[in-house]
Coordinates of C-alpha atoms and ligand atoms in Angstrom, one line a residue:
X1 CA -39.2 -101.8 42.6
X2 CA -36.5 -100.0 40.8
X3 CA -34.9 -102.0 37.2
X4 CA -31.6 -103.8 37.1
X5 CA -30.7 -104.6 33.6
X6 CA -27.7 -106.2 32.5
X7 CA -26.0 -108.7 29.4
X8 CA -23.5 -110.6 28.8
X9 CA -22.1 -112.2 25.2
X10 CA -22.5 -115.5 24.5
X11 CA -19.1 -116.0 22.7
X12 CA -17.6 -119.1 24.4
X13 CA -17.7 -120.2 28.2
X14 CA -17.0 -117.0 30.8
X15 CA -14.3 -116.1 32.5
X16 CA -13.5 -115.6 36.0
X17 CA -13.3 -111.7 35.6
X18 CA -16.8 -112.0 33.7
X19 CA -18.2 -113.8 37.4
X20 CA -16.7 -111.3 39.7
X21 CA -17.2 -108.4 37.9
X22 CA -20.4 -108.8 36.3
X23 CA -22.3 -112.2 36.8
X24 CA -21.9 -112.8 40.9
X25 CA -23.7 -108.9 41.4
X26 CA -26.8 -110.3 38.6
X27 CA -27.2 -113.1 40.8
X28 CA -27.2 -111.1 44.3
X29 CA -29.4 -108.1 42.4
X30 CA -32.3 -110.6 41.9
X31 CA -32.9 -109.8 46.0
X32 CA -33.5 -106.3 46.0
X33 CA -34.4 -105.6 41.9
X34 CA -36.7 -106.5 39.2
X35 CA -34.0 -108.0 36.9
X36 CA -33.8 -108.7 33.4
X37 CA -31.0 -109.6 31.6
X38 CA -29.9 -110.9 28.0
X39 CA -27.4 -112.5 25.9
X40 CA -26.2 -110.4 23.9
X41 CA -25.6 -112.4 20.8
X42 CA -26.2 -109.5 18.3
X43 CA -23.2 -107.6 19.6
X44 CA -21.4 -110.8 19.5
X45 CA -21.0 -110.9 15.4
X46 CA -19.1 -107.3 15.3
X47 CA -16.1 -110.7 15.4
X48 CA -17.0 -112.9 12.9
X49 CA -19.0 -116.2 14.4
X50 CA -18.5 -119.9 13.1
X51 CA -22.5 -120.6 12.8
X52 CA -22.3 -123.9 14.7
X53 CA -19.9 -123.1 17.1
X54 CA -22.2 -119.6 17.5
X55 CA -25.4 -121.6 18.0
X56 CA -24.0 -123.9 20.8
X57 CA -22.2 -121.2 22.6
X58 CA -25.6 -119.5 22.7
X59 CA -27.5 -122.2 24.5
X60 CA -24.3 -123.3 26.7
X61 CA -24.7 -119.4 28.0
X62 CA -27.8 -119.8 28.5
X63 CA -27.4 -122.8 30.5
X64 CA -24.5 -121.5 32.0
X65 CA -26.3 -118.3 33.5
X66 CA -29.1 -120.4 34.9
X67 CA -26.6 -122.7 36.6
X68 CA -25.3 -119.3 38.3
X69 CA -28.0 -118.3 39.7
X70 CA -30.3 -116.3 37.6
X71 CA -33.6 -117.5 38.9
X72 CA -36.7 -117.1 36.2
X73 CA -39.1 -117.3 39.3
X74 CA -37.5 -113.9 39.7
X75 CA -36.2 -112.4 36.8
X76 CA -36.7 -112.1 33.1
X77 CA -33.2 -113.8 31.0
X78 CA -33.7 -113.7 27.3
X79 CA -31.6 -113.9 24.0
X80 CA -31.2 -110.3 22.8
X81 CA -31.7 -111.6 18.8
X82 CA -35.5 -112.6 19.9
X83 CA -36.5 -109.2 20.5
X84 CA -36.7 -107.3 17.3
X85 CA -37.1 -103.8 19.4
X86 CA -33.1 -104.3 20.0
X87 CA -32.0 -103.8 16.9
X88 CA -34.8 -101.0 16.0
X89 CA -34.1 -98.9 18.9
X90 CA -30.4 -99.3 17.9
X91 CA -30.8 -97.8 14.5
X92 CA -33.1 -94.9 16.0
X93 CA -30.0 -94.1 18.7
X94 CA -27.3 -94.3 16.1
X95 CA -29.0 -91.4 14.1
X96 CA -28.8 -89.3 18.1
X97 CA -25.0 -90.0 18.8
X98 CA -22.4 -88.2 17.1
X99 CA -19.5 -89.9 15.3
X100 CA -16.9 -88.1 17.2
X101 CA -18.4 -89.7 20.2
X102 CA -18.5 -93.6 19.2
X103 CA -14.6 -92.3 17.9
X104 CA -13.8 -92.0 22.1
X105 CA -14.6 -95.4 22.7
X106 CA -11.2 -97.0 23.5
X107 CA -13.1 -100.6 23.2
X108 CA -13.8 -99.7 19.8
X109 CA -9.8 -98.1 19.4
X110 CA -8.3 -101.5 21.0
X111 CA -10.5 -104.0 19.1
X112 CA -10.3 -102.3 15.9
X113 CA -6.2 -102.8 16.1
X114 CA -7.2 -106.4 17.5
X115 CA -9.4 -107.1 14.3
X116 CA -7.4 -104.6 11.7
X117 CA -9.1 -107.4 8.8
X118 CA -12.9 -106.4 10.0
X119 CA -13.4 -103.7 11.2
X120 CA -17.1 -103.5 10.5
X121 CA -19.7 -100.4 10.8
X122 CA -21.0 -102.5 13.5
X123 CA -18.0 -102.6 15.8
X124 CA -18.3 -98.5 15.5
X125 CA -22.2 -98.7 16.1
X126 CA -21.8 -101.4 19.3
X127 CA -22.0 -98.6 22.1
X128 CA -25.9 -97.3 20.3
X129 CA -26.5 -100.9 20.5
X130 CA -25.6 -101.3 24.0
X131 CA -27.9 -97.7 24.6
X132 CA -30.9 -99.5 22.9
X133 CA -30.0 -102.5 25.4
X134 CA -30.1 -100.6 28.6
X135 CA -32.6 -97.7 27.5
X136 CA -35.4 -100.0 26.0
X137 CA -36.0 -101.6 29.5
X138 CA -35.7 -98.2 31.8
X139 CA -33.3 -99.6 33.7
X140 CA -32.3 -97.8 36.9
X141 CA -29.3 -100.0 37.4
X142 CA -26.6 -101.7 35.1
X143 CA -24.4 -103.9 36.9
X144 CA -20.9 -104.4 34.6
X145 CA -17.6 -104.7 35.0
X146 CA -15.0 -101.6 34.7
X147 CA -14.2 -102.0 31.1
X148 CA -18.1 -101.7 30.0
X149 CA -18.3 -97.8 31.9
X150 CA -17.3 -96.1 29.1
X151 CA -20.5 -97.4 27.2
X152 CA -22.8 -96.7 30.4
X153 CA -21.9 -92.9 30.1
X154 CA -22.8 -93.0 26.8
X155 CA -25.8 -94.9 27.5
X156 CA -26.9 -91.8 29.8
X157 CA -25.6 -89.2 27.3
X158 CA -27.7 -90.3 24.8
X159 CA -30.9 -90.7 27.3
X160 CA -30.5 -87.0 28.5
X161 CA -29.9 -85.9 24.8
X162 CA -33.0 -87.5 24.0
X163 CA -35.4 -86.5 26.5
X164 CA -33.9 -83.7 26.4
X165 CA -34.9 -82.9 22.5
X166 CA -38.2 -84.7 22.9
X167 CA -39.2 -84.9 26.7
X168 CA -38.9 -87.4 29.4
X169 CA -38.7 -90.8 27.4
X170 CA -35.9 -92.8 29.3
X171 CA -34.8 -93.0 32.8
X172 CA -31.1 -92.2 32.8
X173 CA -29.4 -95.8 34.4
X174 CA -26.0 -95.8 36.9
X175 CA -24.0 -98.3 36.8
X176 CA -23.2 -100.7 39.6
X177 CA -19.4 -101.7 39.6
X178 CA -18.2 -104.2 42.3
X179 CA -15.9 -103.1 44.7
X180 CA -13.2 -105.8 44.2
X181 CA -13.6 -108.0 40.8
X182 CA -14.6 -104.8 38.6
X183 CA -11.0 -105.8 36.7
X184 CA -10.2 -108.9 37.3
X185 CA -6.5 -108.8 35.9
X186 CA -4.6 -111.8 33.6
X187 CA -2.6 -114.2 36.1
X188 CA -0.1 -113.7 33.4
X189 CA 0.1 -110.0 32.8
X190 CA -1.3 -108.4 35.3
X191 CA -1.7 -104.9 33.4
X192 CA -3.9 -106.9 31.0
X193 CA -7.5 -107.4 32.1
X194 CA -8.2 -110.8 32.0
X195 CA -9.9 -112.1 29.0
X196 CA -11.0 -114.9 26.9
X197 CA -9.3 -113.8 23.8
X198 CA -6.2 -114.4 25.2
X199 CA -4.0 -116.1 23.2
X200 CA -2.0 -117.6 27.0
X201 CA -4.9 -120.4 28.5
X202 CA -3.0 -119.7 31.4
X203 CA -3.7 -115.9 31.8
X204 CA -7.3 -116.8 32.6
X205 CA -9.8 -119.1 34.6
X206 CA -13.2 -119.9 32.9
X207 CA -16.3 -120.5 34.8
X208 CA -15.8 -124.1 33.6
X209 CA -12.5 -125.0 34.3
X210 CA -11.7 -128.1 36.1
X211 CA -10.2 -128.3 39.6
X212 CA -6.8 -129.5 38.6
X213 CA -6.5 -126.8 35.7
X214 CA -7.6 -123.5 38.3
X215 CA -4.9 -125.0 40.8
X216 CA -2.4 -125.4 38.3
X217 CA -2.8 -121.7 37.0
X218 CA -2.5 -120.2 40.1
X219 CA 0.1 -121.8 40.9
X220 CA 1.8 -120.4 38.0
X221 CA 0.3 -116.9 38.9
X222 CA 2.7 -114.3 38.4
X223 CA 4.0 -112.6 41.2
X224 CA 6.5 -110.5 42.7
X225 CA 9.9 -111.6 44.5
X226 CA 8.9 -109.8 47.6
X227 CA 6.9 -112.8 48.7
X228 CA 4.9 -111.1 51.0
X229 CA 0.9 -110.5 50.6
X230 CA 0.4 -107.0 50.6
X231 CA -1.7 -104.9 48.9
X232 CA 0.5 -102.2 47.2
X233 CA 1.3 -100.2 44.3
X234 CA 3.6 -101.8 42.1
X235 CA 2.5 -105.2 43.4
X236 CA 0.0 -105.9 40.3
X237 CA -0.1 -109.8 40.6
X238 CA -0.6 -110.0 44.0
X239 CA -3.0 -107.0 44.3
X240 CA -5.0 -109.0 41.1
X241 CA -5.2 -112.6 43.5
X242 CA -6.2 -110.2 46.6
X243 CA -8.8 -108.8 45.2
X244 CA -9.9 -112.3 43.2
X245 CA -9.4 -114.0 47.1
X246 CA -11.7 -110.7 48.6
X247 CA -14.1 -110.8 45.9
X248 CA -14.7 -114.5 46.8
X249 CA -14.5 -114.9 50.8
X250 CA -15.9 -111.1 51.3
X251 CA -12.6 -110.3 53.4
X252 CA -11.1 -107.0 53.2
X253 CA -7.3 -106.4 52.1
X254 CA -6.5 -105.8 55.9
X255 CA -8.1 -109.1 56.9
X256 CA -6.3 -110.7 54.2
X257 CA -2.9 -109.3 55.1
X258 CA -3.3 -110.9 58.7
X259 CA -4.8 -113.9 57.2
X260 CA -1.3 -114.6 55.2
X261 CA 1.2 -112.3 57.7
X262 CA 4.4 -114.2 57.7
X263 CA 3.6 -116.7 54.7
X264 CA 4.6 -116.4 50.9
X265 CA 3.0 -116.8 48.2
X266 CA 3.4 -121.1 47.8
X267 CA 0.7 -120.9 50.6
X268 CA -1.4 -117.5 49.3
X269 CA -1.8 -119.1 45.9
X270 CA -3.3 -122.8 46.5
X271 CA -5.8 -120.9 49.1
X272 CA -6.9 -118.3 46.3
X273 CA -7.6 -121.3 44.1
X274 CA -9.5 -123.5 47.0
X275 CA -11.8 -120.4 47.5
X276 CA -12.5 -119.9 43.5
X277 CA -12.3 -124.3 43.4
X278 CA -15.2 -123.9 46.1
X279 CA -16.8 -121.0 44.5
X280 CA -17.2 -122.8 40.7
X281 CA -17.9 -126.0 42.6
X282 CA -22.2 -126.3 42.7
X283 CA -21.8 -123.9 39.7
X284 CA -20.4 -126.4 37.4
X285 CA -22.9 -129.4 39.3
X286 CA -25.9 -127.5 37.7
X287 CA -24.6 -126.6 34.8
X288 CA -23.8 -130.2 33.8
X289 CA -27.8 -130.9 34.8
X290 CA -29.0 -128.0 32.9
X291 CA -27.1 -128.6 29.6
X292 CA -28.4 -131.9 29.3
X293 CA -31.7 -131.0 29.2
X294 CA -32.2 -128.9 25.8
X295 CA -35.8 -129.3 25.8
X296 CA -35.8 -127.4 28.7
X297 CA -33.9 -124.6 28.4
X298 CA -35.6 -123.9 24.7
X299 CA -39.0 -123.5 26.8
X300 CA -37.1 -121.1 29.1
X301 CA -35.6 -118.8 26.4
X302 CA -39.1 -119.3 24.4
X303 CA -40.7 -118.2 27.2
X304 CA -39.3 -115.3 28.2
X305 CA -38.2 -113.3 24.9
X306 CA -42.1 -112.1 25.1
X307 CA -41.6 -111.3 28.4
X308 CA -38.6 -108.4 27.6
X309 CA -40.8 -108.0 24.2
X310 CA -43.7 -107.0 26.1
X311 CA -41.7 -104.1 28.2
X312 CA -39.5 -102.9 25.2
X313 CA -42.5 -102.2 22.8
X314 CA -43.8 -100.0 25.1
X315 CA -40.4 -97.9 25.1
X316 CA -40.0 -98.1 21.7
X317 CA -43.7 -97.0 21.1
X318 CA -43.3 -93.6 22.8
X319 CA -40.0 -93.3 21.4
X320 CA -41.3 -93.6 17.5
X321 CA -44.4 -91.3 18.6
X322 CA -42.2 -88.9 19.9
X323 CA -40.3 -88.6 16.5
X324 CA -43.1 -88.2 14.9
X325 CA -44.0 -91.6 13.0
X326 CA -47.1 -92.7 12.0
X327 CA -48.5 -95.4 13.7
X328 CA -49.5 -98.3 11.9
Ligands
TYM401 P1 -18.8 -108.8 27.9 O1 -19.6 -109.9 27.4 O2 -17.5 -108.6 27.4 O3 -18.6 -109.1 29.5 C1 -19.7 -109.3 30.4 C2 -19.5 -108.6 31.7 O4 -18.3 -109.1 32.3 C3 -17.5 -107.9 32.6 N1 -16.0 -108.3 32.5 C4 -15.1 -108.2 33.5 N2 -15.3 -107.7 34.8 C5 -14.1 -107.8 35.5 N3 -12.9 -108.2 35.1 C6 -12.8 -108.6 33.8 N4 -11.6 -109.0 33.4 C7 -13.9 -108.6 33.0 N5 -14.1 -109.0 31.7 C8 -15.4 -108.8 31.4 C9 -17.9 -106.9 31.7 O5 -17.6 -105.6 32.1 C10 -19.4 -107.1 31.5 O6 -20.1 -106.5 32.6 N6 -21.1 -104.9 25.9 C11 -21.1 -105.9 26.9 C12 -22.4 -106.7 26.9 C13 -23.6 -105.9 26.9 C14 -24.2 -105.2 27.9 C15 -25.4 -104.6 27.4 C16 -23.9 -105.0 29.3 C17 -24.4 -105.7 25.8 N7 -25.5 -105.0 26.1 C18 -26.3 -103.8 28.2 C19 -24.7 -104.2 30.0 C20 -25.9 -103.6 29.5 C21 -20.0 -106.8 26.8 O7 -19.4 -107.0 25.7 O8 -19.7 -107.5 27.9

């Protein structure tokens, strides 16, 4: 079976453009792939952390993905600062990717004008991070939204340089980028990807929102005044709640147009939200289970860090030999 790998960071509940770019594939993957897939809490410091805010976003993420669907019957889910090889692969890849390159990243250019007071070696570094991630497991396939591509290909670039110096160490992974929800826009700007760190609660849905509150903000979804659903250029909002309402029911933009044909938007809205309502609906049921029951999910994330452990070593092993460091 070929290797899916995939994280997510563990910096506050996730968003709607985190489920339908990222999180729904992980869950559907599990069918086809041998999964494994992480919170990524050590990229989540390059932005300062409160510690006991940190802590309990950790283990509500943790909860969270389980209440999504990631199935340990199945799949491996761990908590990337449990596996020491993360952060020693990281330093090895650093020392094989050039400056000029990590200087590309336009993450790394918008969040260093976002955070102009830190911006820390490790918010430069975060892409050889993200490398050590991806390349420690051998993954085949990285599911991730649009936003993360940029890191992918530099994921492979520094796999082919590698091997390339060396010989065959890692497998060079693809991404796998949905067809709708790959950028799930703001409901507020819909240029803007949508986005926790928005400073408008209304531009995004979380994962967690109640019913009431994901009604309400569609509702207030901006739009256009042609009040018509159609998928078109210039038409950002209501291309942004197509491809949300697609993403969801499976329908195609076509289907969607007939669906709506002669309606405006006070009846295309409310049904977007139903469909996301319904969607979040058994989500949020488990998730309310699972967080109650710490004990529990500490004997799921204890038992599966030496689970990734046991798979990483073995890259990082050859990688280290390959070198030329002594073993111990
Ligand atoms: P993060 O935590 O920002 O986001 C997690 C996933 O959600 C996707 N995503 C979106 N997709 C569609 N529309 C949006 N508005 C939207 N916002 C976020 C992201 O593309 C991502 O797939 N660096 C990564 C985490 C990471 C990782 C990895 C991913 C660390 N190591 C190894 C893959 C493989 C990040 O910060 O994602």
């Amino acid at each position: 079976k070929k290797r899916v790998l995939s994280m997510i960071q563990p910096t506050g509940t996730f968003t709607l453009g985190n489920y339908l770019g990222a999180l729904k594939n992980f869950v559907r993957l599990q069918d086809d792939y041998e999964c494994v897939y992480a919170l990524a809490d050590l990229h989540a410091i390059t932005v300062r952390q409160e510690p006991a805010a940190f802590r309990k976003n950790i283990l509500e993420a943790y909860a969270l993905m389980l209440a999504i669907g990631i199935d340990l019957k199945r799949s491996v889910f761990f908590i990337q600062s449990q596996v020491a090889e993360h952060a020693q692969l990281a330093w090895v890849l650093n020392c094989y990717t050039q400056f000029g390159e990590l200087s590309r990243m336009t993450q790394f250019k918008d969040k260093s004008q976002k955070h102009a007071d830190n911006i820390n070696a490790g918010l430069f570094t975060y892409p050889c991070l993200m490398a050590a991630d991806i390349l420690l497991y051998q993954a085949d396939y990285v599911p991730i939204g649009a936003d993360q591509k940029q890191h992918l290909e530099l994921a492979r670039n520094v796999a082919e340089r590698f091997n390339g110096l060396y010989s065959p160490t890692f497998t060079v992974p693809d991404p796998i980028i949905a067809k709708h929800g790959a950028r799930v826009m703001s409901l507020q700007d819909p240029t803007k990807k949508m986005s926790k760190s928005d400073e408008n609660a209304n531009g995004f849905i979380t994962v967690l929102d109640d019913p009431d509150t994901i009604m309400r903000k569609f509702k207030r979804a901006v739009t256009d005044s042609e009040a018509c659903v159609r998928f078109a250029e210039g038409k950002d909002g209501v291309n942004n709640l197509m491809g949300i309402y697609s993403s969801i029911t499976g329908r195609s933009m076509e289907e969607i147009e007939r669906e709506f044909d002669g309606k405006g938007y006070g009846d295309f809205k409310p049904a977007v939200a139903e469909a996301v309502i319904e969607e979040l609906r058994p989500i949020q049921e488990r998730y309310r289970n699972l967080i109650a029951d710490k004990a529990y999910l500490e004997q799921c994330y204890r038992e599966n860090a030496p689970k990734a452990q046991a798979i990483a070593r073995r890259t990082l092993s050859k990688v280290m030999k390959k070198i030329g460091y002594l073993p111990l």
